Amino acid sequence: RFYDSNTRGTLAGNGGTYTGTLTVPTPGMLPGDYRVIVRSNLLRSIPESNRSDNSQVSTAAARFDLPILQDAVSSSRPVNYRDALYYQINVPETARGGSVILRFGTNNTSVPNELYAKKDTLPTRAVYDQRSQQGLASNQHIILSNVQPGTYYVLAATAPDSARTDALGTATIHMEILVPGRFIVLDT
């Protein structure tokens, strides 16, 4: 749900129209097709006798996807303080009963980051299957044991309790799938 109270336009008399653009980060959303609903004069700040035309639904669906983490491949991107980064992991049948190791951190090592994972649905800071336990550290990791085939979702939160929202630096996430019998040494 987005709310924009700053978009302004000038209507050309009764029945006039204008076009505007709103660019906002989307909240965590499961991959899929979504429709956009636009409601104008929501706060009824413009007097009108007929409000029946104040809502419109997009004619075409918009497709939302999440980045898919690849086994043993790191992914980096610029981030801001308080970013919520969502990712998807597809665990194959061959990894049944194995483990997934997730590592996340920022190049600014003075900020605490958080990492969460959940099977089949998006995790939040309150609802998750597993979360990192490295306290106030920048570098976080999770070990998901006895994984089952299917989709897991990851939330990487950059300095989530900071009052700042400006540029933080670069974040890197790395995922490895360990099939039964394979192991690695995790340097914590």
PDB file of N, CA and C in Angstrom, residues 81-165:
ATOM      1  N   TYR A  81      20.624   3.060   4.554  1.00  0.00           N
ATOM      2  CA  TYR A  81      20.221   2.670   5.889  1.00  0.00           C
ATOM      3  C   TYR A  81      18.743   2.295   5.836  1.00  0.00           C
ATOM      4  N   ARG A  82      18.339   1.305   6.584  1.00  0.00           N
ATOM      5  CA  ARG A  82      16.953   0.864   6.739  1.00  0.00           C
ATOM      6  C   ARG A  82      16.354   0.227   5.489  1.00  0.00           C
ATOM      7  N   ASP A  83      17.179  -0.212   4.551  1.00  0.00           N
ATOM      8  CA  ASP A  83      16.646  -0.934   3.393  1.00  0.00           C
ATOM      9  C   ASP A  83      16.200  -2.328   3.825  1.00  0.00           C
ATOM     10  N   ALA A  84      15.157  -2.811   3.195  1.00  0.00           N
ATOM     11  CA  ALA A  84      14.688  -4.188   3.376  1.00  0.00           C
ATOM     12  C   ALA A  84      14.860  -4.874   2.030  1.00  0.00           C
ATOM     13  N   LEU A  85      15.839  -5.761   1.942  1.00  0.00           N
ATOM     14  CA  LEU A  85      16.163  -6.436   0.691  1.00  0.00           C
ATOM     15  C   LEU A  85      15.606  -7.851   0.729  1.00  0.00           C
ATOM     16  N   TYR A  86      14.811  -8.202  -0.262  1.00  0.00           N
ATOM     17  CA  TYR A  86      14.208  -9.533  -0.315  1.00  0.00           C
ATOM     18  C   TYR A  86      14.840 -10.350  -1.437  1.00  0.00           C
ATOM     19  N   TYR A  87      15.022 -11.638  -1.164  1.00  0.00           N
ATOM     20  CA  TYR A  87      15.612 -12.558  -2.128  1.00  0.00           C
ATOM     21  C   TYR A  87      14.841 -13.874  -2.099  1.00  0.00           C
ATOM     22  N   GLN A  88      15.058 -14.661  -3.141  1.00  0.00           N
ATOM     23  CA  GLN A  88      14.414 -15.978  -3.266  1.00  0.00           C
ATOM     24  C   GLN A  88      15.496 -17.033  -3.437  1.00  0.00           C
ATOM     25  N   ILE A  89      15.293 -18.185  -2.801  1.00  0.00           N
ATOM     26  CA  ILE A  89      16.182 -19.332  -2.956  1.00  0.00           C
ATOM     27  C   ILE A  89      15.338 -20.512  -3.406  1.00  0.00           C
ATOM     28  N   ASN A  90      15.754 -21.176  -4.472  1.00  0.00           N
ATOM     29  CA  ASN A  90      15.068 -22.376  -4.946  1.00  0.00           C
ATOM     30  C   ASN A  90      15.921 -23.586  -4.576  1.00  0.00           C
ATOM     31  N   VAL A  91      15.450 -24.371  -3.616  1.00  0.00           N
ATOM     32  CA  VAL A  91      16.184 -25.546  -3.161  1.00  0.00           C
ATOM     33  C   VAL A  91      15.740 -26.740  -4.010  1.00  0.00           C
ATOM     34  N   PRO A  92      16.689 -27.358  -4.720  1.00  0.00           N
ATOM     35  CA  PRO A  92      16.329 -28.490  -5.583  1.00  0.00           C
ATOM     36  C   PRO A  92      16.132 -29.783  -4.787  1.00  0.00           C
ATOM     37  N   GLU A  93      15.512 -30.761  -5.411  1.00  0.00           N
ATOM     38  CA  GLU A  93      15.287 -32.068  -4.795  1.00  0.00           C
ATOM     39  C   GLU A  93      16.600 -32.696  -4.335  1.00  0.00           C
ATOM     40  N   THR A  94      17.652 -32.477  -5.075  1.00  0.00           N
ATOM     41  CA  THR A  94      18.950 -33.082  -4.734  1.00  0.00           C
ATOM     42  C   THR A  94      19.516 -32.561  -3.419  1.00  0.00           C
ATOM     43  N   ALA A  95      19.002 -31.450  -2.914  1.00  0.00           N
ATOM     44  CA  ALA A  95      19.490 -30.879  -1.653  1.00  0.00           C
ATOM     45  C   ALA A  95      18.622 -31.281  -0.460  1.00  0.00           C
ATOM     46  N   ARG A  96      17.620 -32.108  -0.684  1.00  0.00           N
ATOM     47  CA  ARG A  96      16.726 -32.538   0.415  1.00  0.00           C
ATOM     48  C   ARG A  96      17.576 -33.041   1.580  1.00  0.00           C
ATOM     49  N   GLY A  97      17.291 -32.528   2.779  1.00  0.00           N
ATOM     50  CA  GLY A  97      18.004 -32.940   3.976  1.00  0.00           C
ATOM     51  C   GLY A  97      19.351 -32.265   4.160  1.00  0.00           C
ATOM     52  N   GLY A  98      19.752 -31.453   3.215  1.00  0.00           N
ATOM     53  CA  GLY A  98      21.024 -30.744   3.305  1.00  0.00           C
ATOM     54  C   GLY A  98      20.879 -29.437   4.067  1.00  0.00           C
ATOM     55  N   SER A  99      21.768 -28.513   3.781  1.00  0.00           N
ATOM     56  CA  SER A  99      21.770 -27.223   4.472  1.00  0.00           C
ATOM     57  C   SER A  99      21.919 -26.087   3.466  1.00  0.00           C
ATOM     58  N   VAL A 100      21.449 -24.929   3.873  1.00  0.00           N
ATOM     59  CA  VAL A 100      21.654 -23.699   3.115  1.00  0.00           C
ATOM     60  C   VAL A 100      22.372 -22.734   4.042  1.00  0.00           C
ATOM     61  N   ILE A 101      23.456 -22.176   3.564  1.00  0.00           N
ATOM     62  CA  ILE A 101      24.196 -21.188   4.347  1.00  0.00           C
ATOM     63  C   ILE A 101      24.038 -19.835   3.669  1.00  0.00           C
ATOM     64  N   LEU A 102      23.564 -18.874   4.441  1.00  0.00           N
ATOM     65  CA  LEU A 102      23.385 -17.503   3.957  1.00  0.00           C
ATOM     66  C   LEU A 102      24.333 -16.596   4.709  1.00  0.00           C
ATOM     67  N   ARG A 103      25.004 -15.716   3.978  1.00  0.00           N
ATOM     68  CA  ARG A 103      25.874 -14.709   4.594  1.00  0.00           C
ATOM     69  C   ARG A 103      25.496 -13.353   4.021  1.00  0.00           C
ATOM     70  N   PHE A 104      25.451 -12.357   4.891  1.00  0.00           N
ATOM     71  CA  PHE A 104      25.076 -11.007   4.466  1.00  0.00           C
ATOM     72  C   PHE A 104      25.871  -9.996   5.273  1.00  0.00           C
ATOM     73  N   GLY A 105      26.303  -8.951   4.611  1.00  0.00           N
ATOM     74  CA  GLY A 105      27.013  -7.881   5.307  1.00  0.00           C
ATOM     75  C   GLY A 105      27.136  -6.656   4.436  1.00  0.00           C
ATOM     76  N   THR A 106      27.570  -5.576   5.062  1.00  0.00           N
ATOM     77  CA  THR A 106      27.799  -4.323   4.347  1.00  0.00           C
ATOM     78  C   THR A 106      29.256  -3.921   4.508  1.00  0.00           C
ATOM     79  N   ASN A 107      29.750  -3.118   3.554  1.00  0.00           N
ATOM     80  CA  ASN A 107      31.127  -2.662   3.663  1.00  0.00           C
ATOM     81  C   ASN A 107      31.302  -1.666   4.805  1.00  0.00           C
ATOM     82  N   ASN A 108      30.228  -1.064   5.268  1.00  0.00           N
ATOM     83  CA  ASN A 108      30.261  -0.225   6.467  1.00  0.00           C
ATOM     84  C   ASN A 108      30.077  -1.172   7.650  1.00  0.00           C
ATOM     85  N   THR A 109      31.161  -1.538   8.287  1.00  0.00           N
ATOM     86  CA  THR A 109      31.105  -2.547   9.351  1.00  0.00           C
ATOM     87  C   THR A 109      30.725  -1.973  10.708  1.00  0.00           C
ATOM     88  N   SER A 110      30.384  -0.686  10.763  1.00  0.00           N
ATOM     89  CA  SER A 110      29.998  -0.091  12.044  1.00  0.00           C
ATOM     90  C   SER A 110      28.491  -0.152  12.287  1.00  0.00           C
ATOM     91  N   VAL A 111      27.735  -0.740  11.365  1.00  0.00           N
ATOM     92  CA  VAL A 111      26.276  -0.797  11.524  1.00  0.00           C
ATOM     93  C   VAL A 111      25.816  -2.237  11.734  1.00  0.00           C
ATOM     94  N   PRO A 112      24.801  -2.433  12.560  1.00  0.00           N
ATOM     95  CA  PRO A 112      24.248  -3.781  12.720  1.00  0.00           C
ATOM     96  C   PRO A 112      23.234  -4.083  11.624  1.00  0.00           C
ATOM     97  N   ASN A 113      23.380  -5.229  11.002  1.00  0.00           N
ATOM     98  CA  ASN A 113      22.435  -5.691   9.989  1.00  0.00           C
ATOM     99  C   ASN A 113      21.710  -6.916  10.522  1.00  0.00           C
ATOM    100  N   GLU A 114      20.645  -7.325   9.860  1.00  0.00           N
ATOM    101  CA  GLU A 114      19.873  -8.495  10.274  1.00  0.00           C
ATOM    102  C   GLU A 114      19.537  -9.333   9.053  1.00  0.00           C
ATOM    103  N   LEU A 115      19.345 -10.636   9.278  1.00  0.00           N
ATOM    104  CA  LEU A 115      19.062 -11.576   8.202  1.00  0.00           C
ATOM    105  C   LEU A 115      17.985 -12.549   8.671  1.00  0.00           C
ATOM    106  N   TYR A 116      16.963 -12.769   7.841  1.00  0.00           N
ATOM    107  CA  TYR A 116      15.832 -13.629   8.171  1.00  0.00           C
ATOM    108  C   TYR A 116      15.527 -14.550   7.004  1.00  0.00           C
ATOM    109  N   ALA A 117      15.001 -15.739   7.282  1.00  0.00           N
ATOM    110  CA  ALA A 117      14.611 -16.677   6.226  1.00  0.00           C
ATOM    111  C   ALA A 117      13.311 -17.374   6.604  1.00  0.00           C
ATOM    112  N   LYS A 118      12.516 -17.706   5.591  1.00  0.00           N
ATOM    113  CA  LYS A 118      11.251 -18.410   5.810  1.00  0.00           C
ATOM    114  C   LYS A 118      10.925 -19.214   4.558  1.00  0.00           C
ATOM    115  N   LYS A 119      10.387 -20.402   4.748  1.00  0.00           N
ATOM    116  CA  LYS A 119       9.984 -21.250   3.620  1.00  0.00           C
ATOM    117  C   LYS A 119       8.584 -20.861   3.157  1.00  0.00           C
ATOM    118  N   ASP A 120       8.413 -20.768   1.859  1.00  0.00           N
ATOM    119  CA  ASP A 120       7.127 -20.575   1.174  1.00  0.00           C
ATOM    120  C   ASP A 120       6.495 -19.194   1.284  1.00  0.00           C
ATOM    121  N   THR A 121       6.968 -18.339   2.155  1.00  0.00           N
ATOM    122  CA  THR A 121       6.406 -16.992   2.245  1.00  0.00           C
ATOM    123  C   THR A 121       7.473 -16.026   2.730  1.00  0.00           C
ATOM    124  N   LEU A 122       7.218 -14.742   2.552  1.00  0.00           N
ATOM    125  CA  LEU A 122       8.217 -13.741   2.927  1.00  0.00           C
ATOM    126  C   LEU A 122       8.356 -13.637   4.439  1.00  0.00           C
ATOM    127  N   PRO A 123       9.595 -13.580   4.919  1.00  0.00           N
ATOM    128  CA  PRO A 123       9.780 -13.350   6.354  1.00  0.00           C
ATOM    129  C   PRO A 123       9.630 -11.865   6.672  1.00  0.00           C
ATOM    130  N   THR A 124       9.373 -11.581   7.920  1.00  0.00           N
ATOM    131  CA  THR A 124       9.415 -10.216   8.437  1.00  0.00           C
ATOM    132  C   THR A 124      10.348 -10.235   9.637  1.00  0.00           C
ATOM    133  N   ARG A 125      10.551  -9.097  10.240  1.00  0.00           N
ATOM    134  CA  ARG A 125      11.387  -9.058  11.443  1.00  0.00           C
ATOM    135  C   ARG A 125      10.685  -9.735  12.608  1.00  0.00           C
ATOM    136  N   ALA A 126       9.387  -9.957  12.520  1.00  0.00           N
ATOM    137  CA  ALA A 126       8.632 -10.592  13.600  1.00  0.00           C
ATOM    138  C   ALA A 126       8.243 -12.036  13.281  1.00  0.00           C
ATOM    139  N   VAL A 127       8.118 -12.374  12.010  1.00  0.00           N
ATOM    140  CA  VAL A 127       7.667 -13.712  11.608  1.00  0.00           C
ATOM    141  C   VAL A 127       8.695 -14.305  10.642  1.00  0.00           C
ATOM    142  N   TYR A 128       9.342 -15.400  11.063  1.00  0.00           N
ATOM    143  CA  TYR A 128      10.406 -16.010  10.279  1.00  0.00           C
ATOM    144  C   TYR A 128      10.608 -17.436  10.774  1.00  0.00           C
ATOM    145  N   ASP A 129      11.291 -18.250   9.973  1.00  0.00           N
ATOM    146  CA  ASP A 129      11.673 -19.592  10.415  1.00  0.00           C
ATOM    147  C   ASP A 129      13.027 -19.553  11.114  1.00  0.00           C
ATOM    148  N   GLN A 130      13.907 -18.711  10.614  1.00  0.00           N
ATOM    149  CA  GLN A 130      15.255 -18.609  11.173  1.00  0.00           C
ATOM    150  C   GLN A 130      15.737 -17.182  11.015  1.00  0.00           C
ATOM    151  N   ARG A 131      16.522 -16.711  11.980  1.00  0.00           N
ATOM    152  CA  ARG A 131      17.120 -15.379  11.898  1.00  0.00           C
ATOM    153  C   ARG A 131      18.571 -15.453  12.318  1.00  0.00           C
ATOM    154  N   SER A 132      19.346 -14.464  11.884  1.00  0.00           N
ATOM    155  CA  SER A 132      20.756 -14.423  12.265  1.00  0.00           C
ATOM    156  C   SER A 132      20.857 -14.130  13.762  1.00  0.00           C
ATOM    157  N   GLN A 133      21.946 -14.594  14.343  1.00  0.00           N
ATOM    158  CA  GLN A 133      22.136 -14.463  15.791  1.00  0.00           C
ATOM    159  C   GLN A 133      23.458 -13.777  16.127  1.00  0.00           C
ATOM    160  N   GLN A 134      23.968 -12.944  15.239  1.00  0.00           N
ATOM    161  CA  GLN A 134      25.248 -12.318  15.478  1.00  0.00           C
ATOM    162  C   GLN A 134      25.141 -10.964  16.172  1.00  0.00           C
ATOM    163  N   GLY A 135      24.009 -10.667  16.773  1.00  0.00           N
ATOM    164  CA  GLY A 135      23.836  -9.439  17.549  1.00  0.00           C
ATOM    165  C   GLY A 135      24.026  -8.188  16.721  1.00  0.00           C
ATOM    166  N   LEU A 136      24.803  -7.258  17.247  1.00  0.00           N
ATOM    167  CA  LEU A 136      24.961  -5.953  16.618  1.00  0.00           C
ATOM    168  C   LEU A 136      26.099  -5.922  15.589  1.00  0.00           C
ATOM    169  N   ALA A 137      26.336  -7.012  14.928  1.00  0.00           N
ATOM    170  CA  ALA A 137      27.411  -7.092  13.934  1.00  0.00           C
ATOM    171  C   ALA A 137      26.908  -6.729  12.540  1.00  0.00           C
ATOM    172  N   SER A 138      27.820  -6.265  11.724  1.00  0.00           N
ATOM    173  CA  SER A 138      27.484  -5.971  10.334  1.00  0.00           C
ATOM    174  C   SER A 138      27.351  -7.261   9.527  1.00  0.00           C
ATOM    175  N   ASN A 139      28.274  -8.191   9.742  1.00  0.00           N
ATOM    176  CA  ASN A 139      28.250  -9.456   9.010  1.00  0.00           C
ATOM    177  C   ASN A 139      27.375 -10.465   9.739  1.00  0.00           C
ATOM    178  N   GLN A 140      26.377 -10.971   9.033  1.00  0.00           N
ATOM    179  CA  GLN A 140      25.397 -11.886   9.608  1.00  0.00           C
ATOM    180  C   GLN A 140      25.382 -13.184   8.803  1.00  0.00           C
ATOM    181  N   HIS A 141      24.982 -14.269   9.436  1.00  0.00           N
ATOM    182  CA  HIS A 141      24.801 -15.521   8.706  1.00  0.00           C
ATOM    183  C   HIS A 141      23.698 -16.359   9.341  1.00  0.00           C
ATOM    184  N   ILE A 142      23.154 -17.238   8.525  1.00  0.00           N
ATOM    185  CA  ILE A 142      22.128 -18.194   8.941  1.00  0.00           C
ATOM    186  C   ILE A 142      22.507 -19.541   8.340  1.00  0.00           C
ATOM    187  N   ILE A 143      22.306 -20.592   9.101  1.00  0.00           N
ATOM    188  CA  ILE A 143      22.448 -21.946   8.571  1.00  0.00           C
ATOM    189  C   ILE A 143      21.070 -22.604   8.657  1.00  0.00           C
ATOM    190  N   LEU A 144      20.483 -22.885   7.523  1.00  0.00           N
ATOM    191  CA  LEU A 144      19.201 -23.593   7.469  1.00  0.00           C
ATOM    192  C   LEU A 144      19.522 -25.076   7.341  1.00  0.00           C
ATOM    193  N   SER A 145      19.150 -25.855   8.318  1.00  0.00           N
ATOM    194  CA  SER A 145      19.465 -27.285   8.325  1.00  0.00           C
ATOM    195  C   SER A 145      18.266 -28.112   7.888  1.00  0.00           C
ATOM    196  N   ASN A 146      18.556 -29.294   7.366  1.00  0.00           N
ATOM    197  CA  ASN A 146      17.520 -30.235   6.959  1.00  0.00           C
ATOM    198  C   ASN A 146      16.494 -29.582   6.032  1.00  0.00           C
ATOM    199  N   VAL A 147      16.990 -28.865   5.014  1.00  0.00           N
ATOM    200  CA  VAL A 147      16.090 -28.154   4.102  1.00  0.00           C
ATOM    201  C   VAL A 147      15.310 -29.134   3.245  1.00  0.00           C
ATOM    202  N   GLN A 148      14.157 -28.697   2.842  1.00  0.00           N
ATOM    203  CA  GLN A 148      13.289 -29.471   1.964  1.00  0.00           C
ATOM    204  C   GLN A 148      13.218 -28.767   0.613  1.00  0.00           C
ATOM    205  N   PRO A 149      12.985 -29.491  -0.451  1.00  0.00           N
ATOM    206  CA  PRO A 149      12.874 -28.852  -1.768  1.00  0.00           C
ATOM    207  C   PRO A 149      11.756 -27.812  -1.759  1.00  0.00           C
ATOM    208  N   GLY A 150      11.972 -26.736  -2.473  1.00  0.00           N
ATOM    209  CA  GLY A 150      10.964 -25.692  -2.557  1.00  0.00           C
ATOM    210  C   GLY A 150      11.593 -24.320  -2.502  1.00  0.00           C
ATOM    211  N   THR A 151      10.766 -23.331  -2.227  1.00  0.00           N
ATOM    212  CA  THR A 151      11.199 -21.943  -2.253  1.00  0.00           C
ATOM    213  C   THR A 151      11.338 -21.401  -0.837  1.00  0.00           C
ATOM    214  N   TYR A 152      12.468 -20.808  -0.586  1.00  0.00           N
ATOM    215  CA  TYR A 152      12.729 -20.096   0.659  1.00  0.00           C
ATOM    216  C   TYR A 152      12.901 -18.620   0.304  1.00  0.00           C
ATOM    217  N   TYR A 153      12.478 -17.759   1.214  1.00  0.00           N
ATOM    218  CA  TYR A 153      12.613 -16.325   1.005  1.00  0.00           C
ATOM    219  C   TYR A 153      13.487 -15.751   2.099  1.00  0.00           C
ATOM    220  N   VAL A 154      14.224 -14.706   1.737  1.00  0.00           N
ATOM    221  CA  VAL A 154      15.199 -14.101   2.637  1.00  0.00           C
ATOM    222  C   VAL A 154      14.916 -12.606   2.738  1.00  0.00           C
ATOM    223  N   LEU A 155      15.005 -12.081   3.958  1.00  0.00           N
ATOM    224  CA  LEU A 155      14.963 -10.641   4.205  1.00  0.00           C
ATOM    225  C   LEU A 155      16.307 -10.249   4.799  1.00  0.00           C
ATOM    226  N   ALA A 156      17.011  -9.358   4.122  1.00  0.00           N
ATOM    227  CA  ALA A 156      18.251  -8.782   4.639  1.00  0.00           C
ATOM    228  C   ALA A 156      17.944  -7.331   4.982  1.00  0.00           C
ATOM    229  N   ALA A 157      18.053  -6.983   6.254  1.00  0.00           N
ATOM    230  CA  ALA A 157      17.723  -5.637   6.727  1.00  0.00           C
ATOM    231  C   ALA A 157      19.014  -4.887   7.032  1.00  0.00           C
ATOM    232  N   THR A 158      19.208  -3.744   6.378  1.00  0.00           N
ATOM    233  CA  THR A 158      20.423  -2.958   6.577  1.00  0.00           C
ATOM    234  C   THR A 158      20.177  -1.905   7.648  1.00  0.00           C
ATOM    235  N   ALA A 159      20.913  -2.004   8.745  1.00  0.00           N
ATOM    236  CA  ALA A 159      20.801  -1.054   9.857  1.00  0.00           C
ATOM    237  C   ALA A 159      19.344  -0.691  10.125  1.00  0.00           C
ATOM    238  N   PRO A 160      18.483  -1.685  10.405  1.00  0.00           N
ATOM    239  CA  PRO A 160      17.040  -1.440  10.445  1.00  0.00           C
ATOM    240  C   PRO A 160      16.568  -0.511  11.559  1.00  0.00           C
ATOM    241  N   ASP A 161      17.341  -0.337  12.601  1.00  0.00           N
ATOM    242  CA  ASP A 161      16.908   0.515  13.706  1.00  0.00           C
ATOM    243  C   ASP A 161      17.566   1.882  13.692  1.00  0.00           C
ATOM    244  N   SER A 162      18.283   2.188  12.632  1.00  0.00           N
ATOM    245  CA  SER A 162      18.948   3.480  12.510  1.00  0.00           C
ATOM    246  C   SER A 162      17.925   4.570  12.231  1.00  0.00           C
ATOM    247  N   ALA A 163      18.214   5.776  12.681  1.00  0.00           N
ATOM    248  CA  ALA A 163      17.360   6.921  12.356  1.00  0.00           C
ATOM    249  C   ALA A 163      17.685   7.454  10.968  1.00  0.00           C
ATOM    250  N   ARG A 164      18.825   7.055  10.425  1.00  0.00           N
ATOM    251  CA  ARG A 164      19.259   7.540   9.122  1.00  0.00           C
ATOM    252  C   ARG A 164      18.576   6.757   7.995  1.00  0.00           C
ATOM    253  N   THR A 165      18.427   7.405   6.834  1.00  0.00           N
ATOM    254  CA  THR A 165      17.872   6.738   5.653  1.00  0.00           C
ATOM    255  C   THR A 165      18.707   7.028   4.412  1.00  0.00           C
TER     256      THR A 165
END
